[in-house]
Every structure is written in structure tokens, then in C-alpha cells.
PDB file of C-alpha atoms in Angstrom:
ATOM      1  CA  PHE P  29       0.091  -0.045   0.105  1.00 34.00           C
ATOM      2  CA  SER P  30       1.400   3.396  -0.907  1.00 34.00           C
ATOM      3  CA  VAL P  31      -0.099   6.736  -1.074  1.00 38.00           C
ATOM      4  CA  GLY P  32       1.359   9.428  -3.540  1.00 39.00           C
ATOM      5  CA  CYS P  33       0.464  11.997  -6.399  1.00 46.00           C
ATOM      6  CA  GLY P  34       0.909  11.260  -9.966  1.00 46.00           C
ATOM      7  CA  GLY P  35       3.041   8.815 -11.751  1.00 48.00           C
ATOM      8  CA  GLY P  36       1.158   5.672 -11.029  1.00 50.00           C
ATOM      9  CA  ASP P  37      -0.779   3.192 -13.200  1.00 58.00           C
ATOM     10  CA  ASP P  38      -3.945   3.360 -11.140  1.00 67.00           C
ATOM     11  CA  GLY P  39      -4.272   7.144 -11.795  1.00 72.00           C
ATOM     12  CA  PRO P  40      -6.090   9.030 -14.556  1.00 78.00           C
ATOM     13  CA  GLU P  41      -4.218   9.533 -17.847  1.00 88.00           C
ATOM     14  CA  MET P  42      -2.454  12.665 -17.929  1.00 93.00           C
ATOM     15  CA  TYR P  43      -1.573  14.900 -20.937  1.00 95.00           C
ATOM     16  CA  ASP P  44       0.901  17.567 -21.974  1.00 96.00           C
ATOM     17  CA  VAL P  45      -0.358  21.101 -22.069  1.00 97.00           C
ATOM     18  CA  SER P  46       1.829  24.015 -23.365  1.00 97.00           C
ATOM     19  CA  GLY P  47       1.699  27.434 -25.003  1.00 98.00           C
ATOM     20  CA  GLU P  48       2.714  30.973 -24.571  1.00 98.00           C
ATOM     21  CA  VAL P  49       1.286  33.858 -22.528  1.00 98.00           C
ATOM     22  CA  THR P  50       1.548  37.570 -23.433  1.00 98.00           C
ATOM     23  CA  PHE P  51       0.399  40.626 -21.278  1.00 97.00           C
ATOM     24  CA  ASP P  52      -0.435  43.719 -23.878  1.00 96.00           C
ATOM     25  CA  GLY P  53       1.622  41.960 -26.493  1.00 96.00           C
ATOM     26  CA  VAL P  54       4.585  41.453 -24.245  1.00 96.00           C
ATOM     27  CA  PRO P  55       5.655  37.678 -22.777  1.00 97.00           C
ATOM     28  CA  VAL P  56       4.925  37.236 -19.042  1.00 97.00           C
ATOM     29  CA  GLU P  57       8.292  37.265 -17.800  1.00 94.00           C
ATOM     30  CA  SER P  58       7.531  34.886 -14.614  1.00 95.00           C
ATOM     31  CA  GLY P  59       4.286  33.802 -13.159  1.00 97.00           C
ATOM     32  CA  ARG P  60       2.032  30.941 -12.663  1.00 98.00           C
ATOM     33  CA  ILE P  61      -0.711  29.328 -14.878  1.00 98.00           C
ATOM     34  CA  LEU P  62      -3.344  27.018 -13.406  1.00 97.00           C
ATOM     35  CA  PHE P  63      -6.024  24.607 -15.206  1.00 97.00           C
ATOM     36  CA  ARG P  64      -8.805  23.811 -13.075  1.00 96.00           C
ATOM     37  CA  SER P  65     -11.323  21.225 -13.873  1.00 95.00           C
ATOM     38  CA  THR P  66     -14.919  23.053 -14.659  1.00 93.00           C
ATOM     39  CA  ASP P  67     -16.418  20.202 -12.261  1.00 87.00           C
ATOM     40  CA  GLY P  68     -14.774  21.746  -9.406  1.00 77.00           C
ATOM     41  CA  GLY P  69     -12.479  18.873  -9.021  1.00 79.00           C
ATOM     42  CA  LYS P  70      -8.767  18.821  -9.509  1.00 93.00           C
ATOM     43  CA  ALA P  71      -6.344  21.845 -10.636  1.00 95.00           C
ATOM     44  CA  PHE P  72      -2.985  21.597 -12.334  1.00 97.00           C
ATOM     45  CA  ALA P  73      -0.272  24.349 -12.181  1.00 97.00           C
ATOM     46  CA  GLY P  74       2.584  25.302 -13.995  1.00 97.00           C
ATOM     47  CA  GLU P  75       5.313  27.907 -14.211  1.00 98.00           C
ATOM     48  CA  ILE P  76       5.424  30.553 -16.831  1.00 98.00           C
ATOM     49  CA  LYS P  77       9.129  31.499 -17.561  1.00 97.00           C
ATOM     50  CA  ASP P  78       9.820  33.725 -20.628  1.00 97.00           C
ATOM     51  CA  GLY P  79       6.417  33.497 -21.653  1.00 97.00           C
ATOM     52  CA  SER P  80       6.002  30.089 -21.845  1.00 98.00           C
ATOM     53  CA  TYR P  81       4.369  27.121 -19.859  1.00 98.00           C
ATOM     54  CA  GLU P  82       4.485  23.435 -19.971  1.00 97.00           C
ATOM     55  CA  LEU P  83       2.306  21.154 -17.237  1.00 97.00           C
ATOM     56  CA  GLU P  84       0.450  17.860 -17.433  1.00 96.00           C
ATOM     57  CA  THR P  85      -3.237  17.715 -16.648  1.00 95.00           C
ATOM     58  CA  GLU P  86      -6.194  15.238 -17.062  1.00 94.00           C
ATOM     59  CA  PRO P  87      -8.440  15.669 -20.386  1.00 94.00           C
ATOM     60  CA  GLY P  88     -11.652  17.857 -20.115  1.00 94.00           C
ATOM     61  CA  PRO P  89     -13.086  21.253 -20.144  1.00 96.00           C
ATOM     62  CA  MET P  90     -10.880  23.741 -17.804  1.00 97.00           C
ATOM     63  CA  THR P  91     -10.816  27.496 -16.594  1.00 97.00           C
ATOM     64  CA  VAL P  92      -7.579  28.866 -16.759  1.00 98.00           C
ATOM     65  CA  GLU P  93      -5.996  31.308 -14.326  1.00 97.00           C
ATOM     66  CA  VAL P  94      -2.796  33.293 -14.728  1.00 98.00           C
ATOM     67  CA  THR P  95      -1.133  35.156 -12.099  1.00 97.00           C
ATOM     68  CA  ALA P  96       2.014  37.225 -12.226  1.00 96.00           C
ATOM     69  CA  SER P  97       3.770  39.989 -10.168  1.00 90.00           C
ATOM     70  CA  ARG P  98       6.532  42.522 -11.115  1.00 88.00           C
ATOM     71  CA  ILE P  99       8.506  45.240  -9.176  1.00 86.00           C
ATOM     72  CA  VAL P 100       7.063  48.742  -9.332  1.00 84.00           C
ATOM     73  CA  PRO P 101       9.850  51.032 -10.495  1.00 85.00           C
ATOM     74  CA  GLY P 102      10.663  53.700  -7.940  1.00 85.00           C
ATOM     75  CA  LYS P 103       8.597  52.343  -5.008  1.00 88.00           C
ATOM     76  CA  PHE P 104      10.042  51.065  -1.783  1.00 85.00           C
ATOM     77  CA  THR P 105       9.201  50.064   1.611  1.00 86.00           C
ATOM     78  CA  SER P 106      10.896  49.013   4.886  1.00 81.00           C
ATOM     79  CA  ALA P 107       9.452  47.640   8.294  1.00 80.00           C
ATOM     80  CA  SER P 108      11.300  50.313  10.128  1.00 83.00           C
ATOM     81  CA  PRO P 109      13.564  53.361   9.466  1.00 83.00           C
ATOM     82  CA  ASP P 110      16.637  51.379  10.250  1.00 85.00           C
ATOM     83  CA  ASP P 111      15.740  48.585   7.702  1.00 85.00           C
ATOM     84  CA  GLU P 112      17.116  48.695   4.021  1.00 86.00           C
ATOM     85  CA  PRO P 113      14.117  49.708   1.499  1.00 85.00           C
ATOM     86  CA  GLU P 114      12.817  46.848  -0.061  1.00 87.00           C
ATOM     87  CA  PRO P 115      11.382  47.057  -3.687  1.00 85.00           C
ATOM     88  CA  VAL P 116       7.406  47.098  -3.686  1.00 84.00           C
ATOM     89  CA  GLY P 117       5.893  44.350  -6.169  1.00 84.00           C
ATOM     90  CA  GLU P 118       2.336  44.345  -7.701  1.00 87.00           C
ATOM     91  CA  MET P 119       0.226  41.742  -8.870  1.00 91.00           C
ATOM     92  CA  TYR P 120      -0.435  43.047 -12.566  1.00 94.00           C
ATOM     93  CA  ILE P 121      -2.662  40.542 -14.126  1.00 96.00           C
ATOM     94  CA  PRO P 122      -6.273  41.840 -14.220  1.00 96.00           C
ATOM     95  CA  ALA P 123      -8.712  39.532 -12.109  1.00 95.00           C
ATOM     96  CA  LYS P 124     -10.534  38.552 -15.409  1.00 97.00           C
ATOM     97  CA  TYR P 125      -7.855  36.418 -15.821  1.00 97.00           C
ATOM     98  CA  ASN P 126      -7.254  34.791 -12.382  1.00 95.00           C
ATOM     99  CA  SER P 127      -9.762  35.138  -9.438  1.00 93.00           C
ATOM    100  CA  LYS P 128     -12.499  35.990 -11.928  1.00 95.00           C
ATOM    101  CA  THR P 129     -11.240  34.127 -14.964  1.00 96.00           C
ATOM    102  CA  GLU P 130     -12.819  34.373 -18.150  1.00 96.00           C
ATOM    103  CA  LEU P 131     -10.118  31.938 -19.566  1.00 98.00           C
ATOM    104  CA  SER P 132     -10.889  28.467 -20.763  1.00 97.00           C
ATOM    105  CA  ALA P 133      -9.646  25.458 -22.438  1.00 97.00           C
ATOM    106  CA  THR P 134     -10.487  21.932 -23.486  1.00 96.00           C
ATOM    107  CA  VAL P 135      -7.526  19.350 -23.176  1.00 96.00           C
ATOM    108  CA  THR P 136      -8.123  16.352 -25.386  1.00 95.00           C
ATOM    109  CA  GLU P 137      -6.982  13.101 -25.233  1.00 92.00           C
ATOM    110  CA  ASP P 138      -6.057  12.961 -29.326  1.00 87.00           C
ATOM    111  CA  GLY P 139      -5.503  16.631 -29.815  1.00 76.00           C
ATOM    112  CA  ASP P 140      -2.971  19.186 -29.894  1.00 90.00           C
ATOM    113  CA  ASN P 141      -2.980  20.736 -26.332  1.00 97.00           C
ATOM    114  CA  GLU P 142      -1.161  23.785 -27.182  1.00 97.00           C
ATOM    115  CA  PHE P 143      -3.248  27.012 -25.704  1.00 98.00           C
ATOM    116  CA  PRO P 144      -1.677  30.553 -25.922  1.00 98.00           C
ATOM    117  CA  PHE P 145      -3.107  33.434 -23.904  1.00 98.00           C
ATOM    118  CA  SER P 146      -2.792  36.928 -25.154  1.00 98.00           C
ATOM    119  CA  LEU P 147      -3.644  38.952 -22.225  1.00 97.00           C
ATOM    120  CA  THR P 148      -4.830  42.804 -21.916  1.00 96.00           C
ATOM    121  CA  ALA P 149      -4.721  45.288 -19.425  1.00 93.00           C
ATOM    122  CA  LYS P 150      -8.303  46.513 -20.752  1.00 86.00           C
TER     123      LYS P 150
END
């Protein structure tokens, strides 16, 4: 008896998913992408690096969430006046692409599971 996650012959078939993510025409330098089963079941996450992502997921209809943060130029904060100021970051991907996502994809067992996402600020 063993308990684990993924990789076994007894689990569901997993499929490779990949694509590019841009924000206002520029590749998302660093972030996360999440494919969540529309039946409220499992979620599958991957890293976005230099505008590209790859992950494995079960087949079926999915909602897709994208999150990313970046440093705000010229903004700094510190816990106390004696501390070194730290750069301030911001989550810059609009909610319509994450917490209130409008993005979706259908992962197929026999299809090309490449999903590009062109996000915009407006």
C-alpha cells in the first residue's frame, strides 16, 4: 500500500499542455498558470517563464487562471526606518484572468493541447 501523487498506473491519464502567455503583447516574464477542472475537481499548475509554460493535466474542459507580479519602479518600503528599503511588487494581471477568470481550454486525449493566451490590461 502506498500513498502518493501522480505517476502511477492506477491514476487517470495525464496529457501535456503548453503554450505562450503575453500581456499587452509582451511575454509574461515570470508567473503561474492554473488549469482547473470545470466540475470543481482537480487543478493543475505550471510555471510561466519567459512567456512559455508546460504542465500535465487530465483531459476535459478547464478554466484557466494566470497570475504574475512585478517590481514597481521607484517604489520601496521598509518595516522600520533602520531597515534597508525593499522594492515593492504588484500583481498586475487583471482579475478577469485569475480570481474572476474568463479564460478556458478543453484538453483532449488526441488533440494538440497547445493553448496560447494573449492577455490585455483593458
